Coordinates of C-alpha atoms and ligand atoms in Angstrom, one line a residue:
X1 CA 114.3 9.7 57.7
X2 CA 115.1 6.0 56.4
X3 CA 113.2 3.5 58.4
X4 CA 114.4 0.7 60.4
X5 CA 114.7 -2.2 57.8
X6 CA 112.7 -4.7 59.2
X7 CA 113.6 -7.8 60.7
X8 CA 113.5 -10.2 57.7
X9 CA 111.3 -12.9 58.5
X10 CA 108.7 -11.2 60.0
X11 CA 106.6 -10.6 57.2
X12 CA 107.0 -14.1 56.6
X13 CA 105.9 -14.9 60.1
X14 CA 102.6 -12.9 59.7
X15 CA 101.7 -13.8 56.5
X16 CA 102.0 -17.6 57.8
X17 CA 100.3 -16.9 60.9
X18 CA 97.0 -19.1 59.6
X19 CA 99.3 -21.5 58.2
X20 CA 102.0 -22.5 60.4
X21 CA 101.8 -24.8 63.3
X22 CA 101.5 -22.5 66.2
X23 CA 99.6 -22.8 69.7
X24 CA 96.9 -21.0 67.8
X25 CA 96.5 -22.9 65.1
X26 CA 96.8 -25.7 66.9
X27 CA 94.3 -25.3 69.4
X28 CA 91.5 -23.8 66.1
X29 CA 92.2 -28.1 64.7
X30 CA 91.5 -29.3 68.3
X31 CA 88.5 -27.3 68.7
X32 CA 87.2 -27.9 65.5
X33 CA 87.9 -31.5 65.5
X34 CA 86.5 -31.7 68.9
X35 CA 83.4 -30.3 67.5
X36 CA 82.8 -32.8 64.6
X37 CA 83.4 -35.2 67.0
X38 CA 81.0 -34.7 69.0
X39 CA 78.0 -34.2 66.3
X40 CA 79.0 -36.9 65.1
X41 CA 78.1 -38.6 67.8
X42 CA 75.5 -36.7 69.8
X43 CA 73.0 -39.5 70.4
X44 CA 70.2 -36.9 70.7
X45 CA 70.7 -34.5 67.3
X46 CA 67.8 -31.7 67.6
X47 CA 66.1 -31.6 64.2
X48 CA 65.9 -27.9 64.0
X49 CA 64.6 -25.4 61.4
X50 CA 65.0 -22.4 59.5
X51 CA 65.4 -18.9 61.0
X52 CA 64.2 -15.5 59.5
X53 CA 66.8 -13.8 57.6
X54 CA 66.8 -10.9 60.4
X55 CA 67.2 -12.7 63.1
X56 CA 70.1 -14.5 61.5
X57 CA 71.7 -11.0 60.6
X58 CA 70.9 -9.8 64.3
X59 CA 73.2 -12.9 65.7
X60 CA 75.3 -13.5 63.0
X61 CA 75.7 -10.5 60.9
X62 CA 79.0 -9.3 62.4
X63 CA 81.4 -12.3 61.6
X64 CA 82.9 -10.9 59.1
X65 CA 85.3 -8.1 59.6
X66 CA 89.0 -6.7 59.5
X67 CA 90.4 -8.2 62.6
X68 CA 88.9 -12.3 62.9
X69 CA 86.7 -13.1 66.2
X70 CA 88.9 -16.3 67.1
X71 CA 88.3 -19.8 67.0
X72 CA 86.5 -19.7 69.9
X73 CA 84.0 -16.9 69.5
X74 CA 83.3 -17.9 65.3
X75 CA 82.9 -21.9 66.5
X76 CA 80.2 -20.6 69.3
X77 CA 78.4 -18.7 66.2
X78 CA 78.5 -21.5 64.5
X79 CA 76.9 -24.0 67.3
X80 CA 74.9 -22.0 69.2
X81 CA 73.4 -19.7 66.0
X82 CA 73.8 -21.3 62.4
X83 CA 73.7 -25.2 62.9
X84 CA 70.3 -24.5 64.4
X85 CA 69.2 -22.5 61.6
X86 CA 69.8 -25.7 59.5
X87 CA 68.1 -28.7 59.5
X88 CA 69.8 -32.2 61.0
X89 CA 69.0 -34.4 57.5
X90 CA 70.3 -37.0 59.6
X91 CA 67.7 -36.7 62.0
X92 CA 65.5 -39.8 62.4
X93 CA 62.0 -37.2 62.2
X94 CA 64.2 -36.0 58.8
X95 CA 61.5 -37.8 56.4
X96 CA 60.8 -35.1 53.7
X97 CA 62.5 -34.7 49.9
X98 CA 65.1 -37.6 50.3
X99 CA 67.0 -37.8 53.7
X100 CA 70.5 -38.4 54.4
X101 CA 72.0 -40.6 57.1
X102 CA 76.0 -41.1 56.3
X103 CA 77.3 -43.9 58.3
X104 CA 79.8 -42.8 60.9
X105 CA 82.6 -44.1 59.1
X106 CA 81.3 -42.3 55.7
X107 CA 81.1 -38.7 57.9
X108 CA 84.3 -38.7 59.9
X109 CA 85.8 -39.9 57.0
X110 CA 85.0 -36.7 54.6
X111 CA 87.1 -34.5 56.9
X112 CA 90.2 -36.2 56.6
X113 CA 89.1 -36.0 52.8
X114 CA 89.8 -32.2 53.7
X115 CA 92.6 -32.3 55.9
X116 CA 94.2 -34.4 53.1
X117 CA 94.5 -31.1 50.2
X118 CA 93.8 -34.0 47.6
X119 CA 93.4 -33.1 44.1
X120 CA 90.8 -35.5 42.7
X121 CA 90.6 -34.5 38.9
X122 CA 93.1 -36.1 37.6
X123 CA 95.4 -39.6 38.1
X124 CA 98.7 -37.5 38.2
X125 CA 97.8 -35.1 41.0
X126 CA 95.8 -37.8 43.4
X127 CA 96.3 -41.3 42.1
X128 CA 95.8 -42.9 45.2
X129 CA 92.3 -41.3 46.0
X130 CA 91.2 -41.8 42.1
X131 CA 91.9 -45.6 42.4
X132 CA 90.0 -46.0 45.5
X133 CA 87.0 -44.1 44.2
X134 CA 87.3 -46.4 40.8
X135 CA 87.3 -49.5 42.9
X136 CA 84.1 -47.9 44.3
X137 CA 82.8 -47.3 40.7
X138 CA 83.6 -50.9 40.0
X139 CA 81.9 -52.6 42.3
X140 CA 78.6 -50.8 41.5
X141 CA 79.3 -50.7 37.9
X142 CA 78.7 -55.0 38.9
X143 CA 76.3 -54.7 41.2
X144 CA 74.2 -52.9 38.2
X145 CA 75.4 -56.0 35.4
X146 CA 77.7 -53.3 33.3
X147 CA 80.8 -54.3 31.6
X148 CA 84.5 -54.1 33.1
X149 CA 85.1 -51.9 30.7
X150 CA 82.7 -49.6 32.2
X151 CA 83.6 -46.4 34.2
X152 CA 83.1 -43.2 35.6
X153 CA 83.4 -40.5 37.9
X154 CA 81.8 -39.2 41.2
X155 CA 80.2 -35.5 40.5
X156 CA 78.3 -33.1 42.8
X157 CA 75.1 -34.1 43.0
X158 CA 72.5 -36.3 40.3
X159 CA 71.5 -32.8 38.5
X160 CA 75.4 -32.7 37.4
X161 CA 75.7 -36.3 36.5
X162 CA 72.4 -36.5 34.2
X163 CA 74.1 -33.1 32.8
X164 CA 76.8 -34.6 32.0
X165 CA 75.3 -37.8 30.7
X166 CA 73.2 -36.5 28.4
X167 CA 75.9 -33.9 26.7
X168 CA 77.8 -37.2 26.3
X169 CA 74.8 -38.7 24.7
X170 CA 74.3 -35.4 22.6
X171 CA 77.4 -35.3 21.2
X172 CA 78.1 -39.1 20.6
X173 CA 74.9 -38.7 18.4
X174 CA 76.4 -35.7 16.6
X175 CA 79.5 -37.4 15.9
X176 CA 77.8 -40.5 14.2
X177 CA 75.4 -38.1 12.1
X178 CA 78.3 -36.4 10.8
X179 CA 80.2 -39.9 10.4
X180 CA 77.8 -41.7 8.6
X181 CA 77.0 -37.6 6.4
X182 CA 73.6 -37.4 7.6
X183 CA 72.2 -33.7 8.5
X184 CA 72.2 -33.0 11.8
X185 CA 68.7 -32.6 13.2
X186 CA 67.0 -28.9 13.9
X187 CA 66.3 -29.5 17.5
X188 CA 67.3 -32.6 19.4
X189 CA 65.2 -34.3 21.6
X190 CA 65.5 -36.4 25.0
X191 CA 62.9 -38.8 26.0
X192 CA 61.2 -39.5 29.2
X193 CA 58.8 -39.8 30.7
X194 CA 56.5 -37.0 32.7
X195 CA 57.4 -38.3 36.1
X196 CA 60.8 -37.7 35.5
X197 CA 63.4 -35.7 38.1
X198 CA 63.1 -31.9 37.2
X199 CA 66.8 -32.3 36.4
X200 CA 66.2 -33.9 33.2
X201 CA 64.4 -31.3 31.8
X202 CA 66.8 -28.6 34.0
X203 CA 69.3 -30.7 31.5
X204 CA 67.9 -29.8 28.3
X205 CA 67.1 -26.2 29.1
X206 CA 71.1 -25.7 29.3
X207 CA 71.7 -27.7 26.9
X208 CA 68.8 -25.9 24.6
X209 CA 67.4 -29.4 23.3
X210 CA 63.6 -30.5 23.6
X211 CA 62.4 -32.6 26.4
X212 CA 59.4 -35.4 24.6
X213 CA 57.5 -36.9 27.5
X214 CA 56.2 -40.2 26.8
X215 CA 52.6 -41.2 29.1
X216 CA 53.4 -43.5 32.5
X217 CA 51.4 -46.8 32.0
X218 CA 48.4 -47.1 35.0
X219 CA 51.2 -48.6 36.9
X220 CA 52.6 -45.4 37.2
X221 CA 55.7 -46.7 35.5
X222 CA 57.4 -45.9 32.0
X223 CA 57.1 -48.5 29.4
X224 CA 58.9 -49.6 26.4
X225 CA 55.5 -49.0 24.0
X226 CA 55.1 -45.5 25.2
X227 CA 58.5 -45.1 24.4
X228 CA 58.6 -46.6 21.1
X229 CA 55.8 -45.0 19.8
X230 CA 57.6 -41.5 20.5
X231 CA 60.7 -42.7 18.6
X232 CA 58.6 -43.7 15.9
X233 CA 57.5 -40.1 15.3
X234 CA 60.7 -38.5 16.3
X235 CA 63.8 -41.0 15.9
X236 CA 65.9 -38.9 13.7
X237 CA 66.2 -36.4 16.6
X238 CA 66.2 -38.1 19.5
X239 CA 70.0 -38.3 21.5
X240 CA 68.5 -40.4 24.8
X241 CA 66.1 -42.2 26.2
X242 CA 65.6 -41.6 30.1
X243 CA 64.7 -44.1 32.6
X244 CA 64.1 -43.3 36.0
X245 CA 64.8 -46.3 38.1
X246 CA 63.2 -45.0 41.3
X247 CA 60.9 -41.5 41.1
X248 CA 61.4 -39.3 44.3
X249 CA 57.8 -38.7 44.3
X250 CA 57.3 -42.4 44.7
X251 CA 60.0 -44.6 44.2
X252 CA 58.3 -46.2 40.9
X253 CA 60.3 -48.0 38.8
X254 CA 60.3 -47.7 35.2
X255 CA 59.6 -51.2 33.1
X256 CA 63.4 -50.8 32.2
X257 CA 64.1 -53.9 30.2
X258 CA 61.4 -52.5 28.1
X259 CA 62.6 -49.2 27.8
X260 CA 66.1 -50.4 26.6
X261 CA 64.9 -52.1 24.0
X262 CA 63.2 -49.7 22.6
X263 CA 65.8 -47.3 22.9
X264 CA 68.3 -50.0 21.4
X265 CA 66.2 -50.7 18.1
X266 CA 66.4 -46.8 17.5
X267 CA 70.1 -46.7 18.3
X268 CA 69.8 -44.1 20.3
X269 CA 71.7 -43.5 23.9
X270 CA 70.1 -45.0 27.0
X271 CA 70.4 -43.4 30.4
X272 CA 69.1 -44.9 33.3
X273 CA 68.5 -42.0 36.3
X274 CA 68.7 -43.8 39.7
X275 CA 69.9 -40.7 41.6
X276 CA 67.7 -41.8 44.7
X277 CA 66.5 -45.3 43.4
X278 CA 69.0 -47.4 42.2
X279 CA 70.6 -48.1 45.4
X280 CA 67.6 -50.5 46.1
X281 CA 69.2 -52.9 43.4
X282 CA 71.9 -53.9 46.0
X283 CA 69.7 -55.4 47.7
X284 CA 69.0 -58.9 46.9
X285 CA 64.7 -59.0 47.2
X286 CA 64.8 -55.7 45.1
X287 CA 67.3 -56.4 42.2
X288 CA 64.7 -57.9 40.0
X289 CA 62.6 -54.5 39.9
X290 CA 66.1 -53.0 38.0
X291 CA 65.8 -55.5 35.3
X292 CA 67.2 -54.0 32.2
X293 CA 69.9 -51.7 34.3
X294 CA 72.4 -54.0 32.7
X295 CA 71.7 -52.1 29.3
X296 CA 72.8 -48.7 30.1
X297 CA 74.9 -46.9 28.7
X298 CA 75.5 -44.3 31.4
X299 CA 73.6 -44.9 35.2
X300 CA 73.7 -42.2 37.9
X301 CA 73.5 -43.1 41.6
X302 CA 73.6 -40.7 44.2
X303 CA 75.8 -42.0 47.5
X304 CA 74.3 -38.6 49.4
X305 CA 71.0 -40.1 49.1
X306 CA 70.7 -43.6 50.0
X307 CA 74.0 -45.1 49.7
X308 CA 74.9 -43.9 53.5
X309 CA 77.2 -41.2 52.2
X310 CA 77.4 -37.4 53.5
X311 CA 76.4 -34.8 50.5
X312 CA 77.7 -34.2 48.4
X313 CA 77.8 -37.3 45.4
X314 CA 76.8 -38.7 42.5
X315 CA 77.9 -41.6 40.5
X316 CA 78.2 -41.3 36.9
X317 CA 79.1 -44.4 35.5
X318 CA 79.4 -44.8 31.5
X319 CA 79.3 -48.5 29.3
X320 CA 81.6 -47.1 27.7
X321 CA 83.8 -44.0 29.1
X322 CA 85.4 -42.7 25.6
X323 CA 82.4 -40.9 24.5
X324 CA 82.4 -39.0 27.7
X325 CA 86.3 -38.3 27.5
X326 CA 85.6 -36.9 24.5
X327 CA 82.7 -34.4 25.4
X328 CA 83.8 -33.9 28.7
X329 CA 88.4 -33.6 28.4
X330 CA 89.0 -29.6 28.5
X331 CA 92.1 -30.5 27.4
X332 CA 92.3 -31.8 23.6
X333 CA 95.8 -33.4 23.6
X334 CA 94.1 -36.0 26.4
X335 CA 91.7 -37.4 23.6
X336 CA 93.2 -40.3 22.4
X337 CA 95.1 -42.7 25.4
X338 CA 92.8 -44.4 27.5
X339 CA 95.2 -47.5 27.3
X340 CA 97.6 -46.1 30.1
X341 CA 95.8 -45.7 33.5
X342 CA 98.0 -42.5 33.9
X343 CA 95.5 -40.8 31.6
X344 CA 92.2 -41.7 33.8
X345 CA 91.5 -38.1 34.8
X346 CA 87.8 -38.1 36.2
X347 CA 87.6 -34.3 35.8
X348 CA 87.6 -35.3 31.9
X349 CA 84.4 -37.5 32.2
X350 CA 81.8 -34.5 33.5
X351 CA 81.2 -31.0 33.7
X352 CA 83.7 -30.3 36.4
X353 CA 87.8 -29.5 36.2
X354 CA 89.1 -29.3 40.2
X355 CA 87.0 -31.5 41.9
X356 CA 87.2 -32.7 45.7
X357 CA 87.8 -36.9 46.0
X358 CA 84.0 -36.8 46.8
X359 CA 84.2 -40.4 46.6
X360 CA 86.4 -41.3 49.2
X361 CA 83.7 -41.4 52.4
X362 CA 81.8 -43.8 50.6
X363 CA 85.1 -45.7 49.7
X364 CA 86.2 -45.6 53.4
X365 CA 82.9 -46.8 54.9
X366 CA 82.4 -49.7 52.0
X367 CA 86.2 -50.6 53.3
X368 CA 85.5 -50.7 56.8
X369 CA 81.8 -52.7 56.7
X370 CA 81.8 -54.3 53.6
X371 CA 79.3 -54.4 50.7
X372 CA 76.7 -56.9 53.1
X373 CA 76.2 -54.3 55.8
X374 CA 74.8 -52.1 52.8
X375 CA 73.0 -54.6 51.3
X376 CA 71.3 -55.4 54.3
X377 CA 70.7 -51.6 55.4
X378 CA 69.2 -50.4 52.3
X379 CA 66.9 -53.8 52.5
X380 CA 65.6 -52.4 56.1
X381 CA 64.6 -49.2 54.9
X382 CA 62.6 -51.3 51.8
X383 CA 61.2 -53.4 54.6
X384 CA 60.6 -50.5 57.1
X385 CA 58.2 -48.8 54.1
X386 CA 56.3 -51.9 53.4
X387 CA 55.2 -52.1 57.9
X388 CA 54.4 -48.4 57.6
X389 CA 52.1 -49.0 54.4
X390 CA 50.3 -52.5 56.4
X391 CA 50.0 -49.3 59.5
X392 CA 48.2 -46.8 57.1
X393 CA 45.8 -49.6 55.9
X394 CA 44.8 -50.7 59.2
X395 CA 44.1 -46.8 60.2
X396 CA 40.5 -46.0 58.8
X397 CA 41.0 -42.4 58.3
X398 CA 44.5 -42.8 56.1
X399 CA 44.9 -44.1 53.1
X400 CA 47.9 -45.2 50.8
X401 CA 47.9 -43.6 47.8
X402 CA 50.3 -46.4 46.2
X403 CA 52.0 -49.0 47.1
X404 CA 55.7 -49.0 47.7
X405 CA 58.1 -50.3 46.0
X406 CA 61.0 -48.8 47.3
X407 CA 61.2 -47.1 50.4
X408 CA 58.5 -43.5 49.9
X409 CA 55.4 -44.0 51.3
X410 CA 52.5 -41.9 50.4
X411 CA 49.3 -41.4 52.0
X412 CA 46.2 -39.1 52.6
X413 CA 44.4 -37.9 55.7
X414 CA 40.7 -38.1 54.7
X415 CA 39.2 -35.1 55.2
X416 CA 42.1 -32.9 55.2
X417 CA 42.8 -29.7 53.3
X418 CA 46.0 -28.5 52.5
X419 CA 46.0 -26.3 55.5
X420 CA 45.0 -28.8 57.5
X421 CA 48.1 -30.6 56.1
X422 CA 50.3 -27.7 56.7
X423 CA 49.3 -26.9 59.7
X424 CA 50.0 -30.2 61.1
X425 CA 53.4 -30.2 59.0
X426 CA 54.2 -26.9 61.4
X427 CA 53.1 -28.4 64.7
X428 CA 55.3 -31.7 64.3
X429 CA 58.6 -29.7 63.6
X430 CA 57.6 -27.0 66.5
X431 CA 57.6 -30.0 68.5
X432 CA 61.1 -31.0 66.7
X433 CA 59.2 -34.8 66.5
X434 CA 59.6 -35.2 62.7
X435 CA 60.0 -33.1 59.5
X436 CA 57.3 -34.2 57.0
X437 CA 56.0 -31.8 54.4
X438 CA 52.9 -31.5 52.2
X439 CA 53.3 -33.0 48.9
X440 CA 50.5 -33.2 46.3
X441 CA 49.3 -35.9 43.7
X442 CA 47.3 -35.0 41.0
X443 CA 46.2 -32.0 42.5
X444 CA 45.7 -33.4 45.5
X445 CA 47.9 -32.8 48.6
X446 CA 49.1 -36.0 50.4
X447 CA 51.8 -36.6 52.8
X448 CA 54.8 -38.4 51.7
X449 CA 57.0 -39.9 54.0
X450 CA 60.7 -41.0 52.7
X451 CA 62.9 -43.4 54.6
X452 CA 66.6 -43.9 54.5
X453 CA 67.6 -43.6 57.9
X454 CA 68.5 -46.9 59.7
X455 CA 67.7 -45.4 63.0
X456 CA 64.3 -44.5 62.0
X457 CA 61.9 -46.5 64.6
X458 CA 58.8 -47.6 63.9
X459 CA 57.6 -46.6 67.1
X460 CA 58.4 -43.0 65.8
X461 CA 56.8 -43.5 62.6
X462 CA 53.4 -45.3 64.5
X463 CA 53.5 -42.0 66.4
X464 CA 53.6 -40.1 63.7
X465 CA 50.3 -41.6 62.2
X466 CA 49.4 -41.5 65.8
X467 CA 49.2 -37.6 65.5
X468 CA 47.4 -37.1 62.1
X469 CA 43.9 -38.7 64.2
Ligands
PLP501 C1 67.5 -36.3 43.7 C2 67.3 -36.8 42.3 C3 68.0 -36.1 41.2 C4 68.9 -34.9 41.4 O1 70.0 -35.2 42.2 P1 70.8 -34.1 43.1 O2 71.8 -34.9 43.7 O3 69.8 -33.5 44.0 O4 71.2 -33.1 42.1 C5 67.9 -36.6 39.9 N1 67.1 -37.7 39.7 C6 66.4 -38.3 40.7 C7 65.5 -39.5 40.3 C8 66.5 -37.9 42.0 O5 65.8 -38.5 43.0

């Protein structure tokens, strides 16, 4: 009746089995690896599209089960079924919302980020990868005129890192209401202006604080008066004042000198939101439109967007980093050491505890070019815009809706209804040429093209143009 005691370390041995270095395990890395190898560098990358939800559940629905399918079998799914079901960002013909195109160095770089099992939230646990991704913060805490002192922490995504800005801003204002025994206010209040990212109102919804718009001069842009004049009304209440230093409707750029001193003569917190934007500063021709950047006291940037980094990143840099400790620590004994670099945990500057070293592609890529190559990359996508805006005026039945400053381009076909627009829209990523979508302007629909890309041609873009006739 008594069983056969087992042999002891086979329990071990299976409960390892997707663990230990075996032939099997082995040969999953090399096929995996072999695979991000060569996406990475497929000279050809089909654009693809979305697939119905029962199609995908026809060729896909079954992956998950008691005994696994093998490497082989799940990596075919994955190739041959659900990377075509997404779209290539990367793809040159990617010029909708804000595309991505990480440099080579940036993408092969984020799986060793994984293969690594680095713990990036705080300096005990992953030291190593937290310095790098400071000397990152660093140099773009320069680049945008902010003090040595200043620093910060790479989040998820630009929603997160004006989030966590503005709660830092929020409670710094609380602090010095109750310091200097004023009442705190009913209902705060941020300030920007109406052509603001959605995320800043997404931000005071969770936060349960009011969102005042001020009105966009005729320049499209945010000014200092408009701004004023709301803080004149409402000063007692408003935390922040929100700059966006390039729109993703349009890449406008808020008068941001202005805007800072308004916000600085109310005391009140200044945020400048550059998520897609800002990265235009690095380049030489551009940095005078960020005037007034240097007055921050918290920036975001988003490296998934235009600094040539894979998704996903943002970087939240602070003036001053204590009043973020101090919201943002969710551990209180932490509060009061900044003085020892041992106690620069970047999990205690934003909503976030465990967080991957999302920093460190951007940190490997900047390491292996060098701050010029960016410089000059971000300048041909500037440049790029402006020969695509001189095409659209020389075409008689387009016409630019704006100017760009940055690198989005929009535009009308004359004549055109929506589902004219659409229509088109369908027939260019059918023929997997581009991926440009329907946007609308005052009501209007237009066409928006944004450029990031490097290895977006203008022979690809004149054909495009080509194609609305
Ligand atoms: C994209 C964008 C955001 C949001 O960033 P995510 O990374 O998508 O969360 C915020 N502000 C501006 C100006 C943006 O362009």
């Amino acid at each position: 009746m008594t069983r056969a005691p087992e042999p002891p370390s086979s329990g071990l041995d299976t409960a390892a089995r997707m663990h230990a270095i075996t032939p099997q395990t082995t040969a999953v890395v090399d096929q995996v690896l072999e695979y991000a190898r060569r996406r990475a560098l497929y000279p050809d990358v089909p654009l693809d599209r979305a697939m119905r939800l029962a199609d995908l559940r026809r060729l896909a629905g079954d992956s998950i089960r008691p005994d696994g399918m093998g490497s082989e079998r799940a990596l075919a799914l994955f190739e041959h079924v659900l990377a075509p079901a997404c779209l290539s960002t990367d793809h040159p013909g990617y010029l909708s919302f804000i595309p991505s195109a990480p440099s080579k160095a940036a993408l092969a770089f984020d799986v060793v980020v994984s293969a690594s099992a680095i713990y990036g939230g705080s300096w005990m646990e992953g030291s190593g990868a937290v310095f790098a991704e400071n000397e990152v913060l660093r140099w773009l805490a320069g680049e945008f005129g902010l003090p040595a002192s200043a620093g910060g922490v790479f989040v998820q995504g630009g929603t997160i890192g004006n989030l966590s800005a503005l709660v830092t801003a929020r409670d710094h204002a609380r602090r010095r209401a109750a310091d200097a025994e004023r009442p705190a206010p009913a209902r705060w209040a941020v300030v920007c202006s109406a052509e603001a990212h959605s995320s800043i109102a997404s931000a005071a919804a969770v936060m349960d604080v009011d969102v005042l718009t001020a009105a966009v001069g005729e320049d499209g842009k945010l000014h200092g008066a408009a701004v004023s004049a709301v803080l004149d009304e409402h000063a007692d209440r408003v935390f922040a004042v929100v700059a966006t230093a390039g729109t993703t409707n349009f890449g406008i750029v808020d008068d941001i000198a202005s805007i800072a001193d308004a916000a600085n003569a109310a005391g009140v917190w200044f945020h400048v939101d550059g998520a897609y934007g800002l990265a235009a500063m690095l380049s030489p021709a551009s940095r005078p439109l960020f005037a007034g950047v240097e007055r921050a006291d918290s920036v975001i940037v988003d490296p998934h967007k235009w600094l040539f980094a894979p998704f996903d990143a943002c970087a939240l840099i602070y003036r001053d980093p204590v009043p973020a400790i101090h919201s943002h620590t969710q551990k209180a004994e932490y509060l009061d050491t900044l003085t020892d670099s041992l106690d620069w945990n970047p999990s205690d500057l934003a909503i976030q505890l465990t967080r991957r070293a999302r920093g460190l592609p951007l940190w490997f890529s900047l390491a292996v070019h060098g701050t010029e190559q960016y410089r000059t990359t971000i300048a041909d996508a500037i440049s790029r815009a402006k020969r695509l805006a001189d095409d659209i005026r020389r075409r008689p039945d387009l016409s630019l809706v704006r100017e760009p400053d940055l690198s989005v381009v929009v535009f009308r076909r004359e004549g055109w209804s929506l589902a004219d627009y659409e229509a088109w829209s369908d027939r260019l990523l059918d023929e997997q040429r581009a991926f440009v979508v329907p946007s609308s302007h005052r009501g209007e629909p237009v066409l928006r093209i944004a450029l990031i890309s490097p290895l977006t041609t203008d022979e690809l873009l004149g054909e495009i143009l080509d194609s609305l006739a």
